[in-house]
Tab-separated table of C-alpha atoms in Angstrom:
chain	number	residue	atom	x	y	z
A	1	UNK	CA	0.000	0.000	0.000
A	2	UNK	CA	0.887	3.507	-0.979
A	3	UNK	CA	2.174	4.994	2.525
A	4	UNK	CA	1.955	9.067	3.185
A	5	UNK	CA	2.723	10.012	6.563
A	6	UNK	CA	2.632	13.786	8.042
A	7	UNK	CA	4.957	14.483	11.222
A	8	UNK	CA	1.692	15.644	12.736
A	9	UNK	CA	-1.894	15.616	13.358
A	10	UNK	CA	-2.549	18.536	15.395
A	11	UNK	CA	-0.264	21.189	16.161
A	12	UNK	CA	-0.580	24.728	17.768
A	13	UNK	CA	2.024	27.150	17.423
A	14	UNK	CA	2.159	31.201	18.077
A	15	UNK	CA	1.829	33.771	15.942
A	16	UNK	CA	5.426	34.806	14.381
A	17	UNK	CA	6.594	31.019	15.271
A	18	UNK	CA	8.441	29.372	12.331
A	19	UNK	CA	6.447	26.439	11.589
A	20	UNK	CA	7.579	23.236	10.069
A	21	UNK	CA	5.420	20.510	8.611
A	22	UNK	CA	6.833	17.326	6.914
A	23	UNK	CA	5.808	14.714	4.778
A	24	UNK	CA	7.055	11.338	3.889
A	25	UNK	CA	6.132	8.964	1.151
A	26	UNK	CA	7.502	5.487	0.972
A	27	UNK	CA	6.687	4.847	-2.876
A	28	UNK	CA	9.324	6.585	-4.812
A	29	UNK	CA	6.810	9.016	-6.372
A	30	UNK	CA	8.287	12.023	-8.115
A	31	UNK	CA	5.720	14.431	-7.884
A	32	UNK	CA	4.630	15.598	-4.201
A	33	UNK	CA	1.953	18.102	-2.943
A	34	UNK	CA	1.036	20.524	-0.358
A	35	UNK	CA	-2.463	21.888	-0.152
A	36	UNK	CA	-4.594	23.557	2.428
A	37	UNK	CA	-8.429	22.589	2.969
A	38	UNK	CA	-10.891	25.443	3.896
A	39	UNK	CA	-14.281	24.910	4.667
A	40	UNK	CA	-16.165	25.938	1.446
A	41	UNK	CA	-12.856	26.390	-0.166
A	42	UNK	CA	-12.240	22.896	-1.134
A	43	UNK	CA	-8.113	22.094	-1.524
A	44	UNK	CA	-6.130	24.342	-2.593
A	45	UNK	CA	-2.660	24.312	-3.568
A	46	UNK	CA	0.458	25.726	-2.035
A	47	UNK	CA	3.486	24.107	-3.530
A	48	UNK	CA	4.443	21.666	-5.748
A	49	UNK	CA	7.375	19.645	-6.628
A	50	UNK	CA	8.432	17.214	-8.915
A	51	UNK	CA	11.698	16.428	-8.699
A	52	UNK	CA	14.664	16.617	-6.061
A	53	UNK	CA	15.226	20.093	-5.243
A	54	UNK	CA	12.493	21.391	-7.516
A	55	UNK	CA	9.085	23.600	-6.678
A	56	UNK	CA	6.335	25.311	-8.732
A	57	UNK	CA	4.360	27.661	-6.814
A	58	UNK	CA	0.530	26.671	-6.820
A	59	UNK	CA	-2.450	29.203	-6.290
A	60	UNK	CA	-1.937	30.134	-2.372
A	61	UNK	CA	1.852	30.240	-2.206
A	62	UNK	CA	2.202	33.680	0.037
A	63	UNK	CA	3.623	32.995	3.530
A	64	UNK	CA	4.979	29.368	2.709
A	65	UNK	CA	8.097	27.726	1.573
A	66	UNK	CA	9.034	24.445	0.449
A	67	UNK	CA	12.189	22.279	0.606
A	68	UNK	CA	12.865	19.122	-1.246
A	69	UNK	CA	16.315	17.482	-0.014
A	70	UNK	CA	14.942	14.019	-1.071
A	71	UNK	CA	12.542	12.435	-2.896
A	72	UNK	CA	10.252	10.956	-0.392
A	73	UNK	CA	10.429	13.897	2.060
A	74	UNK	CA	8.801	17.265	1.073
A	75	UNK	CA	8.587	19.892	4.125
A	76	UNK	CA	6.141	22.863	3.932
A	77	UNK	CA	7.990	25.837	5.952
A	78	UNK	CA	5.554	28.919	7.639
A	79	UNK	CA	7.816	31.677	7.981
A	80	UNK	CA	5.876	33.622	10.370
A	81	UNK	CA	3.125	31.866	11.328
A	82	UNK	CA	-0.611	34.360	11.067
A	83	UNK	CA	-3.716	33.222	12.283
A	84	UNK	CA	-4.288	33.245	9.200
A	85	UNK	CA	-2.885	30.023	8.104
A	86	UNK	CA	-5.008	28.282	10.796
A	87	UNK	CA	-6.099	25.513	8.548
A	88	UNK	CA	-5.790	21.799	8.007
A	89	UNK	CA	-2.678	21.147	5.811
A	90	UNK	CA	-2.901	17.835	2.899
A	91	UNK	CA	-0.015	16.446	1.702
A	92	UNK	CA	-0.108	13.994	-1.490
A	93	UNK	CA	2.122	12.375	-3.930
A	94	UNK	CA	1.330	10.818	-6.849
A	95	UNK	CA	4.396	9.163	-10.163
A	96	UNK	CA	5.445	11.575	-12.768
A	97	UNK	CA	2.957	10.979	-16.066
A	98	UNK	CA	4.729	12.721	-18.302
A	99	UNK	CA	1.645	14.552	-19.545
A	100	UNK	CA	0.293	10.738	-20.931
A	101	UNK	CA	-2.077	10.345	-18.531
A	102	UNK	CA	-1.979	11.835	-14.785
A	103	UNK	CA	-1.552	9.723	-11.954
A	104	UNK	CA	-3.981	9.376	-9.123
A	105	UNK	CA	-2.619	11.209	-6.006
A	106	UNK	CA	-2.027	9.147	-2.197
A	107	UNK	CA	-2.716	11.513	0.374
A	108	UNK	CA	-1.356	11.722	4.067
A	109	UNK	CA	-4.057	11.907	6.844
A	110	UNK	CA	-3.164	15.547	7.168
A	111	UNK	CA	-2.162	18.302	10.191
A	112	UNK	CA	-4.745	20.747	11.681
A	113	UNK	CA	-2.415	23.778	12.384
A	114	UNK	CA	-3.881	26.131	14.871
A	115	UNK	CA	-2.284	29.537	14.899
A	116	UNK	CA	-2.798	31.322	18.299
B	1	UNK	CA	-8.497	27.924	-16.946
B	2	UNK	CA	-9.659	25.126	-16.281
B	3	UNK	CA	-12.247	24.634	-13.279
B	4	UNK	CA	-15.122	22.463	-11.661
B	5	UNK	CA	-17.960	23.005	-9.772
B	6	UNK	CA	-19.456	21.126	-7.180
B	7	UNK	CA	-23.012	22.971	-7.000
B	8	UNK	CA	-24.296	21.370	-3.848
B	9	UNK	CA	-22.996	21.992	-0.580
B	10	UNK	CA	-24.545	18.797	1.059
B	11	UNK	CA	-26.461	16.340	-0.094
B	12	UNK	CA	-29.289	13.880	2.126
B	13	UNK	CA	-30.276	10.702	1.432
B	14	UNK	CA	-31.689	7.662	3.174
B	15	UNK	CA	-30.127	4.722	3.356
B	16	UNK	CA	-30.585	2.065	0.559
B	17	UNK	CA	-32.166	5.004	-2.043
B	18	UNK	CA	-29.321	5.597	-4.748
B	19	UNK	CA	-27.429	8.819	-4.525
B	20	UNK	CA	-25.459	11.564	-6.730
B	21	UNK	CA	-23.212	14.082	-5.998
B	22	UNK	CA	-23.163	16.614	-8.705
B	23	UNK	CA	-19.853	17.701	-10.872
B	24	UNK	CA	-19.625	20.016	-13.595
B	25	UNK	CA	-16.158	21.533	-15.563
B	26	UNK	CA	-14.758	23.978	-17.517
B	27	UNK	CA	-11.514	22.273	-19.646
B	28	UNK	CA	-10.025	23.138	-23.137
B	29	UNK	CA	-8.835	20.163	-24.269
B	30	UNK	CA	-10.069	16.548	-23.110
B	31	UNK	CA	-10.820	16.335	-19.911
B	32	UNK	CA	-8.590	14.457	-17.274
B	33	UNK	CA	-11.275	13.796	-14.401
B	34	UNK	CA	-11.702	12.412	-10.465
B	35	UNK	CA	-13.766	11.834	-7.654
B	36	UNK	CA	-12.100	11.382	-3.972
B	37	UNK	CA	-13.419	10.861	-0.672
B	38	UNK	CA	-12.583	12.214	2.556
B	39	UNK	CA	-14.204	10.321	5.492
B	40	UNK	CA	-13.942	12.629	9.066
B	41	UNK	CA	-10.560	13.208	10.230
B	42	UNK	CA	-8.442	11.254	7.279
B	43	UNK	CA	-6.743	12.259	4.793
B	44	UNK	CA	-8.545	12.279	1.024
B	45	UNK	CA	-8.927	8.510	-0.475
B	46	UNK	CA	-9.484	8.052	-4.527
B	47	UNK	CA	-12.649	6.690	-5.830
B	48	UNK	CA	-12.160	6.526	-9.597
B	49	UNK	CA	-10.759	8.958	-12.493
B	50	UNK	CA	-12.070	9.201	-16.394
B	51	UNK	CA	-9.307	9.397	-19.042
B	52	UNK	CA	-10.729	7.907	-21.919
B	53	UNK	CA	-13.225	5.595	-23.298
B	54	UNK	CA	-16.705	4.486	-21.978
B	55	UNK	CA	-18.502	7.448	-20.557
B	56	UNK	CA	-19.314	5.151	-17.053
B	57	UNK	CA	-16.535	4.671	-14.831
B	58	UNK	CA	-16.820	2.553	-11.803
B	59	UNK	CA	-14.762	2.805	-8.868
B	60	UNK	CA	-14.132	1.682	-5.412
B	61	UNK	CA	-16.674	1.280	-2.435
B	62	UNK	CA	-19.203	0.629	-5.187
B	63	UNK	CA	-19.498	4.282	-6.578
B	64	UNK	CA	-19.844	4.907	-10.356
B	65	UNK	CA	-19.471	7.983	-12.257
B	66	UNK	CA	-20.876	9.171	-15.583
B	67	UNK	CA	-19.132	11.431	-18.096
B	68	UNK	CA	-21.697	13.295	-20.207
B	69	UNK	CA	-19.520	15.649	-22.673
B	70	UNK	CA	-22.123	17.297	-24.204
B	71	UNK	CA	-23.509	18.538	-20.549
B	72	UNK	CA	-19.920	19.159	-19.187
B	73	UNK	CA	-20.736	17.068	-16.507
B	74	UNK	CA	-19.341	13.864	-13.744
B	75	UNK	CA	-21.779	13.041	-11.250
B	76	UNK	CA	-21.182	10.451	-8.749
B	77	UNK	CA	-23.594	7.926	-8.007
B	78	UNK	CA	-24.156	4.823	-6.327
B	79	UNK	CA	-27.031	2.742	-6.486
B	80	UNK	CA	-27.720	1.795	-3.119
B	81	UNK	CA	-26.687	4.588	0.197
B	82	UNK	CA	-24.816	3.108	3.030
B	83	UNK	CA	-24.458	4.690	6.545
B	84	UNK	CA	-20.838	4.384	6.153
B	85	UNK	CA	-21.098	6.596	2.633
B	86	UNK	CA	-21.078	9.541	4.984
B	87	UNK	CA	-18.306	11.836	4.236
B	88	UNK	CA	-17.060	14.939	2.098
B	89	UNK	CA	-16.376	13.980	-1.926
B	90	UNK	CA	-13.920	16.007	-3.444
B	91	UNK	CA	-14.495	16.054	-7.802
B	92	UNK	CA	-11.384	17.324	-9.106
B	93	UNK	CA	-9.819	18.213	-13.078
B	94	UNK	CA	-6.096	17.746	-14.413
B	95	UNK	CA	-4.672	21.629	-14.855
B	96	UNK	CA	-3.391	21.487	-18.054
B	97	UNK	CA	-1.808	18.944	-20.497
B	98	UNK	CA	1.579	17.850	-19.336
B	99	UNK	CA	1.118	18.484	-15.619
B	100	UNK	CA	0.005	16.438	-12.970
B	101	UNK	CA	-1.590	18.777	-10.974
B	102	UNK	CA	-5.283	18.692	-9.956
B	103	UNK	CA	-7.917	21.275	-9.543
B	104	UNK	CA	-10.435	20.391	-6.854
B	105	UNK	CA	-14.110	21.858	-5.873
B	106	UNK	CA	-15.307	22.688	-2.917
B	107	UNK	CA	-16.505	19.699	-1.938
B	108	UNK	CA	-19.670	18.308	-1.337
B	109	UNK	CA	-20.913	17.056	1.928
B	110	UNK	CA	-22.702	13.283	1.975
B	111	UNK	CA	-24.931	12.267	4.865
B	112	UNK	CA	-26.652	8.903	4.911
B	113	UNK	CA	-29.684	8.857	7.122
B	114	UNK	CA	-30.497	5.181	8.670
């Protein structure tokens, strides 16, 4: 079975607090995801990579950062956490389709992030 | 830009009627299309995706979805509710050609009553 794990469920952190939240897939996909899920917002996406050491900003990518050292670890970095960003945080993966046909993605069971 | 629309926030239905959860999209180009589930406090889970080929694609947990072209549309349906359908469905569109990134709605809210 396809395996994505998130370093946390729930976490609380302060506002200004530099938040990290990591991801781990164990199924040598190229392509990982980070999105946030709003009520009534649906998922939307922060960051994208898909390869080593390469991102693509998605649509909400303002007061995040991504780092991709490996290939089955992609960490989504709050600078300076805002109350804002109090949301619950998805992170997927899915192979590299080459534009043939586009892979279905494996999410992790996600974090709530409370920003206080 | 590509897009889809989930027009109903929640939908009701007893248990053992047959249910749909509505999808619509906006694509140039063929369509690349899912459906995934999120039951509460997990992660999302995929039900089934359309690609190609016959309009009626059947997926896991017994749901089915029909691609209608000429009504832009990708409803989810399954005919017979369960309980344990409860949860939030997710449809969602590739981007663009040559990308692997997916466009989700807003999500539409299932409850089963017994």
């Amino acid at each position: 079975d396809v395996k994505v794990t998130q370093s946390s469920r729930y976490l609380v952190k302060r506002t200004g607090e530099k938040v990290f939240l990591e991801c781990v897939q164990d199924m040598d996909h190229e392509n990982m995801f980070w999105y946030r899920q709003d009520p009534g917002l649906g998922l939307r996406l922060i960051y994208f990579s898909y390869d080593v050491k390469m991102k693509e900003k998605g649509d909400i990518p303002e007061g995040y950062s991504v780092s991709r050292e490996k290939k089955e670890r992609f960490s989504l970095i709050l600078e300076s956490a805002s109350t804002n960003q109090t949301s619950m945080y998805l992170c997927a993966s899915s192979l590299l389709s080459g534009g043939r046909d586009t892979d279905t993605q494996y999410f992790g069971p996600g974090t709530r992030l409370t920003v206080l | 830009a590509q897009s889809v629309a989930q027009p109903e926030d929640q939908v009701n239905v007893a248990e053992g009627n047959p249910l749909t959860v509505k999808c619509t999209y906006s694509v140039s180009g063929n369509p690349y299309l899912f459906w995934y589930v999120q039951y509460p406090n997990r992660g999302l889970q995929f039900l089934l995706k359309y690609i190609t080929g016959d309009n009626l694609v059947k997926g896991s947990y017994g749901f089915e979805a029909e691609f209608n072209k000429s009504q832009t549309s990708f409803h989810l349906k399954k005919p017979s509710a369960l309980v344990s359908d409860s949860a939030l469905y997710f449809c969602a569109v590739r981007d663009k050609y040559g990308t692997d990134k997916l466009i989700f709605g807003t999500g539409t809210r299932l409850q089963v009553f017994p």
